């Protein structure tokens, strides 16, 4: 896949889910870097910056994307001979992809401990990290049952139920609006995240926040499975997570929309669940309360406010 093909794949959601997007971006930058024949280090940096900007612009909400890009682009800050810069870039891209895959395995291990034998688990959208926990619990021999939502308008629930079915996990497939009708039958909810802010709010697929609200009301645990690179460093400076609003045609066909000139379709792809509705966030470094988000940003993403202090 070329850089442009990867960018297009992320934009059209052929490549989707925050973790997969991050790994695809690291892979695409790596392949692009190896294919370039720049004359100087500066030329290499400029072209890689253009490539990085192209990828980051594809989907605005998943912070895994800029975090992945930043993790590999940082290697170009050092003044080293061009072949060394290219080699370091390659090594860092491989390290990022390996640590991302490893993080999902560790989250699965920790997350499975939160699921007891006989539990009924609800999930929303299609999250690699959340599903890894459910599958790990099942593979440990726990008898579990899942409620999986449909996920309007793109229907990611279908990917989820195929995976659960392949694993032989008993699954109930429900429309999004049926969540409150079943939340009392559920022991815990597990979802993934596209971004987690410094105050522990969780940005995830549209429909997550009402599920959290229903779970809160029903005293059902609400668990988030998220790698540390889903935490958003720039929220420490007051930046907000932009919520992607996708094309109306995902909700209503162009033909129908044309016949309804007074109707405006709104199609936000994500929503924000406040920290007070989140019981625990399971990261590859262990389970944390949402109030510890800042520590993850500082200690595991290596983010420091000093990077923004003006010299002098
Ligand atoms: C996917 C989504 C997922 C998170 C986490 O949205 O909201 O819950 O990305 O997924 P979309 P993962 O389908 O619009 O990309 O755990 O796989 O990173």
CSV table of C-alpha atoms and ligand atoms in Angstrom, one decimal, residues 13 16-21 59 124-130 156 192-194 204-205 225 227 230 270, ligand 1:
chain,number,residue,atom,x,y,z
A,13,UNK,CA,-12.8,3.6,7.1
A,16,UNK,CA,-10.6,1.6,11.1
A,17,UNK,CA,-10.4,1.3,14.9
A,18,UNK,CA,-8.0,3.5,16.7
A,19,UNK,CA,-5.3,0.9,17.2
A,20,UNK,CA,-5.3,-0.4,13.6
A,21,UNK,CA,-5.2,3.2,12.3
A,59,UNK,CA,-9.5,11.3,10.8
A,124,UNK,CA,-20.3,-1.2,21.6
A,125,UNK,CA,-18.7,-0.7,18.2
A,126,UNK,CA,-15.8,-2.8,17.2
A,127,UNK,CA,-12.8,-2.3,19.5
A,128,UNK,CA,-9.8,-4.6,19.2
A,129,UNK,CA,-8.8,-3.9,22.8
A,130,UNK,CA,-12.3,-4.5,24.3
A,156,UNK,CA,-19.4,-2.0,13.1
A,192,UNK,CA,-12.6,0.8,23.6
A,193,UNK,CA,-11.5,4.4,23.2
A,194,UNK,CA,-10.4,6.8,20.4
A,204,UNK,CA,-15.4,6.7,21.7
A,205,UNK,CA,-17.9,5.7,19.0
A,225,UNK,CA,-9.9,-0.9,27.4
A,227,UNK,CA,-3.6,1.5,25.2
A,230,UNK,CA,-5.0,6.6,23.3
A,270,UNK,CA,-17.9,9.9,18.3
B,1,LIG,C1,-14.0,2.7,16.3
B,1,LIG,C2,-14.2,2.9,17.7
B,1,LIG,C3,-13.5,2.0,18.6
B,1,LIG,C4,-12.1,2.7,19.0
B,1,LIG,C5,-11.2,1.7,19.8
B,1,LIG,O1,-14.6,3.8,15.5
B,1,LIG,O2,-14.9,3.8,18.2
B,1,LIG,O3,-14.2,1.7,19.8
B,1,LIG,O4,-11.5,3.1,17.9
B,1,LIG,O5,-10.9,0.6,18.9
B,1,LIG,P1,-14.5,3.7,13.9
B,1,LIG,P2,-9.6,-0.2,19.1
B,1,LIG,O6,-15.1,2.5,13.5
B,1,LIG,O7,-15.2,5.0,13.5
B,1,LIG,O8,-13.0,3.8,13.6
B,1,LIG,O9,-9.7,-0.8,20.5
B,1,LIG,O10,-9.7,-1.3,18.0
B,1,LIG,O11,-8.4,0.6,19.0
